[in-house]
Short mmCIF file of C-alpha atoms in Angstrom, two decimals:
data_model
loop_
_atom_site.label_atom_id
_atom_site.label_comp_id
_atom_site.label_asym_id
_atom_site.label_seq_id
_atom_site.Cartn_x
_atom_site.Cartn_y
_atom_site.Cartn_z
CA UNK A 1 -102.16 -6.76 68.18
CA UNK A 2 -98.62 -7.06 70.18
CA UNK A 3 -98.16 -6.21 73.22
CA UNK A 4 -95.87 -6.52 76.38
CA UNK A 5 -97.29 -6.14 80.03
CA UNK A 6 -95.33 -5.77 82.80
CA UNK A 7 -96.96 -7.16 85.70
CA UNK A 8 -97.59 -3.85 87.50
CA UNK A 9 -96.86 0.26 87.46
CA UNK A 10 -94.99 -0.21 91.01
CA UNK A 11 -93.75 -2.59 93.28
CA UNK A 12 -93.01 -1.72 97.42
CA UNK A 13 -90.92 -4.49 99.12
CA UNK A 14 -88.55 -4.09 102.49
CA UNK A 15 -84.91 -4.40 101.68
CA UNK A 16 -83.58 -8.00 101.71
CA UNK A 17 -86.82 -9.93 100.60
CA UNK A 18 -86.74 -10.59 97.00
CA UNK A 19 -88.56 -8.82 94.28
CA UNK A 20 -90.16 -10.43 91.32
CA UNK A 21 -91.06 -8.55 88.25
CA UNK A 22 -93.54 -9.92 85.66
CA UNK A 23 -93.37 -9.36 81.58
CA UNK A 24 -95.92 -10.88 79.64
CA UNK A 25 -96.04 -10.76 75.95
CA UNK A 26 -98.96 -11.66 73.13
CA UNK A 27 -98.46 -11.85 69.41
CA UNK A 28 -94.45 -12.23 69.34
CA UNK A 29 -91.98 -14.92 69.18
CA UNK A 30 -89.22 -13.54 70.33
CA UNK A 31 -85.26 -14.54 69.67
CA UNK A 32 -84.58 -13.27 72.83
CA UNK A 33 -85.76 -10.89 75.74
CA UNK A 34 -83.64 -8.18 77.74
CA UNK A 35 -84.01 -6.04 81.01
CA UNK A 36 -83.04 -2.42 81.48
CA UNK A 37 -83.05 -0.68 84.25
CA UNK A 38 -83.76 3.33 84.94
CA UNK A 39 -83.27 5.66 86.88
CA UNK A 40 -85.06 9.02 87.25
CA UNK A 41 -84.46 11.42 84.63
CA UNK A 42 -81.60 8.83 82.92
CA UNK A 43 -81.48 6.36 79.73
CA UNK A 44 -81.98 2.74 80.08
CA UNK A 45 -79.09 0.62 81.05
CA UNK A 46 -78.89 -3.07 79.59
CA UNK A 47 -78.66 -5.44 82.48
CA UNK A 48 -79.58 -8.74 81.04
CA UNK A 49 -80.02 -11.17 78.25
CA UNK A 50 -81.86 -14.09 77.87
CA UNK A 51 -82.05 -16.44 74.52
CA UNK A 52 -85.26 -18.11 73.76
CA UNK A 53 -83.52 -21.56 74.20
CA UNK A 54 -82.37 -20.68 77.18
CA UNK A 55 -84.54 -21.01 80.59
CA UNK A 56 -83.13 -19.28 83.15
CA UNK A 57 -80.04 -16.93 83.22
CA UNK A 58 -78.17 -15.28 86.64
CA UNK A 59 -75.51 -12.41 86.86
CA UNK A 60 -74.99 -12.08 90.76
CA UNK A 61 -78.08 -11.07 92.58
CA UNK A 62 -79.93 -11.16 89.26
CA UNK A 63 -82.49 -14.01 87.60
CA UNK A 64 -84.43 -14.21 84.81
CA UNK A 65 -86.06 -16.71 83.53
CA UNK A 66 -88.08 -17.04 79.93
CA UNK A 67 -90.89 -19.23 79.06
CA UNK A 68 -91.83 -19.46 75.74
CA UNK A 69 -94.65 -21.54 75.95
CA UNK A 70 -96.02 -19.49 78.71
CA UNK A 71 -95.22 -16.22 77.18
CA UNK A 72 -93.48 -14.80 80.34
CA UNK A 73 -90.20 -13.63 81.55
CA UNK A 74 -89.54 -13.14 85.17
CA UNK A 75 -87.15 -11.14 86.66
CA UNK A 76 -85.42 -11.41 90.24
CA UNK A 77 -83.37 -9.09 92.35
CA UNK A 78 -82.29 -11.31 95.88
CA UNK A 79 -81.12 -9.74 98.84
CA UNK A 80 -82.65 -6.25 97.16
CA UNK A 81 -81.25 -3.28 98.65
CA UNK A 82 -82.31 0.30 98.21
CA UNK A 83 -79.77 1.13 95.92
CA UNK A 84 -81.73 -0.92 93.69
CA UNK A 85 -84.86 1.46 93.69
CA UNK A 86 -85.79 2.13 89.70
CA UNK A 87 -87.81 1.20 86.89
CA UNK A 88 -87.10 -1.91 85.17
CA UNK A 89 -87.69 -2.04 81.69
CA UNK A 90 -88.25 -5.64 79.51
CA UNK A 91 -87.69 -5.27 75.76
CA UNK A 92 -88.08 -8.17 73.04
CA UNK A 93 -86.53 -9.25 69.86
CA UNK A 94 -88.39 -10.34 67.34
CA UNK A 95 -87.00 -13.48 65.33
CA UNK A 96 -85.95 -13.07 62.36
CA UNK A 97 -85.33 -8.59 62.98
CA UNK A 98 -82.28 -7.82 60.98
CA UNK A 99 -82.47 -4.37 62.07
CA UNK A 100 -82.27 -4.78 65.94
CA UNK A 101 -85.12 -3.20 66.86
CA UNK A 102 -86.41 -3.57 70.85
CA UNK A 103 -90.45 -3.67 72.02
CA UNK A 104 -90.35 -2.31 75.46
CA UNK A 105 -92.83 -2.79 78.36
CA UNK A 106 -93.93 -0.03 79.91
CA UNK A 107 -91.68 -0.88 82.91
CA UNK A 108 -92.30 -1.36 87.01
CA UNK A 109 -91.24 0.95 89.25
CA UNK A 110 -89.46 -0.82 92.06
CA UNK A 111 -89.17 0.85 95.47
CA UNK A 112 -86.71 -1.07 98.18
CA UNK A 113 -87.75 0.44 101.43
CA UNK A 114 -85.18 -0.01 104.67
CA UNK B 1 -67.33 0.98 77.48
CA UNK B 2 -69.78 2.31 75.42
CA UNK B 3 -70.66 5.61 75.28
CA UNK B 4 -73.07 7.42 73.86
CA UNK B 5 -73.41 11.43 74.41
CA UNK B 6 -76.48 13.73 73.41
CA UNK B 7 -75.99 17.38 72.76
CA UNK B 8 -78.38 18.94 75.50
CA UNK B 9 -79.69 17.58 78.76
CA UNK B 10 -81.79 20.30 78.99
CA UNK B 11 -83.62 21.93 75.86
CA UNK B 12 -86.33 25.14 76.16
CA UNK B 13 -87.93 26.39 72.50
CA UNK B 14 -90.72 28.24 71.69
CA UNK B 15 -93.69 26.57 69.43
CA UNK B 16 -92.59 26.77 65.42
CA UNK B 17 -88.67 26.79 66.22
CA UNK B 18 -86.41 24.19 64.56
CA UNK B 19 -85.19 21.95 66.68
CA UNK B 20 -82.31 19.77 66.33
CA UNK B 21 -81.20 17.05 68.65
CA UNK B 22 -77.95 15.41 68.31
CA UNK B 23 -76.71 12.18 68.96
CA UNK B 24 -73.34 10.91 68.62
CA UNK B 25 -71.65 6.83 69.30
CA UNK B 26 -68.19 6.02 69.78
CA UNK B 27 -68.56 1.97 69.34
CA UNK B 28 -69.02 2.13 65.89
CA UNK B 29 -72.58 0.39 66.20
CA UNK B 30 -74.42 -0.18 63.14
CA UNK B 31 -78.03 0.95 64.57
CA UNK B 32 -79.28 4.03 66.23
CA UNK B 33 -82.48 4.87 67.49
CA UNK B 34 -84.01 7.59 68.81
CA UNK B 35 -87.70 7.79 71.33
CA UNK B 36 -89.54 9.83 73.43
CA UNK B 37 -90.77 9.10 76.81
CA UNK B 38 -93.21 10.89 78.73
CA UNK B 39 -94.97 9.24 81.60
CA UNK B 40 -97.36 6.20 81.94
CA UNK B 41 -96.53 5.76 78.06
CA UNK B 42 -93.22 4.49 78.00
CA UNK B 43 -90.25 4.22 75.08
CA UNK B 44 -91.74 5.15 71.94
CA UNK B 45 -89.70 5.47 68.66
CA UNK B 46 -89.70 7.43 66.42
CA UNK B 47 -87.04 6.89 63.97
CA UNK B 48 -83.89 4.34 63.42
CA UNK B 49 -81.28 4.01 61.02
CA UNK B 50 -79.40 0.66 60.30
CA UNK B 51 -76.85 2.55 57.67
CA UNK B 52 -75.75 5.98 57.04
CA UNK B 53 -77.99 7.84 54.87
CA UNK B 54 -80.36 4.89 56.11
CA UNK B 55 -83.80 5.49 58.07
CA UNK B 56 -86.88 3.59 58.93
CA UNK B 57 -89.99 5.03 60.70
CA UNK B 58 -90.48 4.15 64.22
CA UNK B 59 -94.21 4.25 65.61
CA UNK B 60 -94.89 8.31 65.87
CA UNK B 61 -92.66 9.69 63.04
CA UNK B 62 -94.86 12.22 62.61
CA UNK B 63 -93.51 16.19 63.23
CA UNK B 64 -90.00 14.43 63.60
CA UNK B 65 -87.47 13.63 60.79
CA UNK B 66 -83.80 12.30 60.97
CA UNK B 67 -80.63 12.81 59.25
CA UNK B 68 -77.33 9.83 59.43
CA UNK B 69 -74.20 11.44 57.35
CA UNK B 70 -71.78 9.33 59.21
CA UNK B 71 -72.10 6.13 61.13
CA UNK B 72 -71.79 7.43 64.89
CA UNK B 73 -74.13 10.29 64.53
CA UNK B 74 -77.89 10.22 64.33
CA UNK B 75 -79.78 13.30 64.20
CA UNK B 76 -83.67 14.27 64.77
CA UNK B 77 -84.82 17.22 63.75
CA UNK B 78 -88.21 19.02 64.92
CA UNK B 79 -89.36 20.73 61.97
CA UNK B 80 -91.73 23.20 63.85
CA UNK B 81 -91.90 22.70 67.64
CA UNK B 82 -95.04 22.17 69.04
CA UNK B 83 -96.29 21.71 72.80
CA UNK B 84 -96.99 18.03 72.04
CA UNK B 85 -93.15 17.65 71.47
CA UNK B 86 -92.93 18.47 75.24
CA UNK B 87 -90.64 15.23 76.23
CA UNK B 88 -87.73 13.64 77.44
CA UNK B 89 -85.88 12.18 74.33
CA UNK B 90 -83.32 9.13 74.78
CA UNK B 91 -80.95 8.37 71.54
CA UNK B 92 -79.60 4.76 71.78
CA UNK B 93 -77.61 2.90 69.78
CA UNK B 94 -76.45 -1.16 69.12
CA UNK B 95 -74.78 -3.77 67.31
CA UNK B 96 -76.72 -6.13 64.83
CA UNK B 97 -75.34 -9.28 67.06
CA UNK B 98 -77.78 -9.18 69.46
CA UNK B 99 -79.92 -5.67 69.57
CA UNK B 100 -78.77 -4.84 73.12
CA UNK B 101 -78.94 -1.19 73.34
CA UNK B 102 -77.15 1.33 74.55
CA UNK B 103 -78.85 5.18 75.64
CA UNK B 104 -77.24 7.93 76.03
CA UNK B 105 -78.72 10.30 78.98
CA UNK B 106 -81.54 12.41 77.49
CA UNK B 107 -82.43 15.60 76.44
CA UNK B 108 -85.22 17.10 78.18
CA UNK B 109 -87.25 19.24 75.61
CA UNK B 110 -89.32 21.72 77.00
CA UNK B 111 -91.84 23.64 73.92
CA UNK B 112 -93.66 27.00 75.33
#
């Protein structure tokens, strides 16, 4: 069956280290991957996109890489601050979907502690 | 920007009401979607519509139905409320391009 792991429920780490999420898949092949974030007791907001040809994509302090052979996106946050305490949602595409739909992980909660 | 605006943020019915959620787009976006998310299970959806009048089945349509008269709004409808239909529900909507959604803020649905 599909299915999309995210590496773990929550993540602790003091600000300015980095933090590294984890999003496994099985049984897709994706066109392309995305990140959300979210905050408590608010919708999703897109943050990234990443194209199965592609290997590695940055927007400021933000990574993500995708490997398709590997079945794994990961997603960075350097410098991480407090402010970017949430949970961080990955979501594929399926090749091929004409109607758009996203498979979300479950997410990880991040925590950035002072 | 994008915005996307639900009815309620904060819903309480009693068990057999009718329920209707609302959902509206001002991006003119093709696809809306609408899920449920309660905790340590994640988004699940339950319906989305690629057209007006247009609707596919998510993964628990059950107890839930939609209606899509015009492009930027995207109804679900709770026949007859149940506790089980306790949730937080998120409408989203997107563009065929690329699927990248967009959520409005929630309604919180509480069913005594």
């Amino acid at each position: 069956s599909q299915k999309i792991e995210q590496n773990s429920e929550a993540l602790n780490i003091q600000e300015g280290k980095t933090a590294t999420l984890t999003c496994n898949y099985t049984n897709y092949s994706p066109a392309y991957l995305q990140w959300y974030r979210q905050d408590p007791g608010r919708g999703p907001v897109f943050l990234l996109l990443i194209r199965e040809n592609e290997k590695e994509k940055r927007k400021e302090r933000l990574k993500v890489t995708f490997d398709t052979t590997l079945k794994q996106s990961l997603f960075h946050i350097t410098a991480s601050q407090p402010a970017d305490s949430a949970t961080y949602l990955c979501a594929l595409v399926g090749r091929g979907s004409t109607l758009g739909r996203l498979y979300f992980g479950r997410g990880t909660q991040l925590t950035v502690w002072p | 920007d994008v915005k996307v605006t639900q009815s309620s943020r904060y819903l309480v019915k009693r068990t057999g009401e009718k329920v209707f959620l609302e959902c509206v787009q001002d991006m003119d976006h093709e696809n809306m979607f609408w899920y449920r998310q309660d905790p340590g299970l994640g988004l699940r959806l339950i319906y989305f519509s690629y057209d007006v009048k247009m609707k596919e089945k998510g993964d628990i349509p059950e107890g839930y139905s939609v209606s899509r008269e015009k492009k930027e709004r995207f109804s679900l409808i709770l026949e007859s409320a149940s506790t089980n239909q306790t949730s937080m529900y998120l409408c989203a909507s997107s563009l065929l391009s690329d699927g990248t959604q967009y959520f409005g803020p929630g309604t919180r649905l509480l069913v005594l």
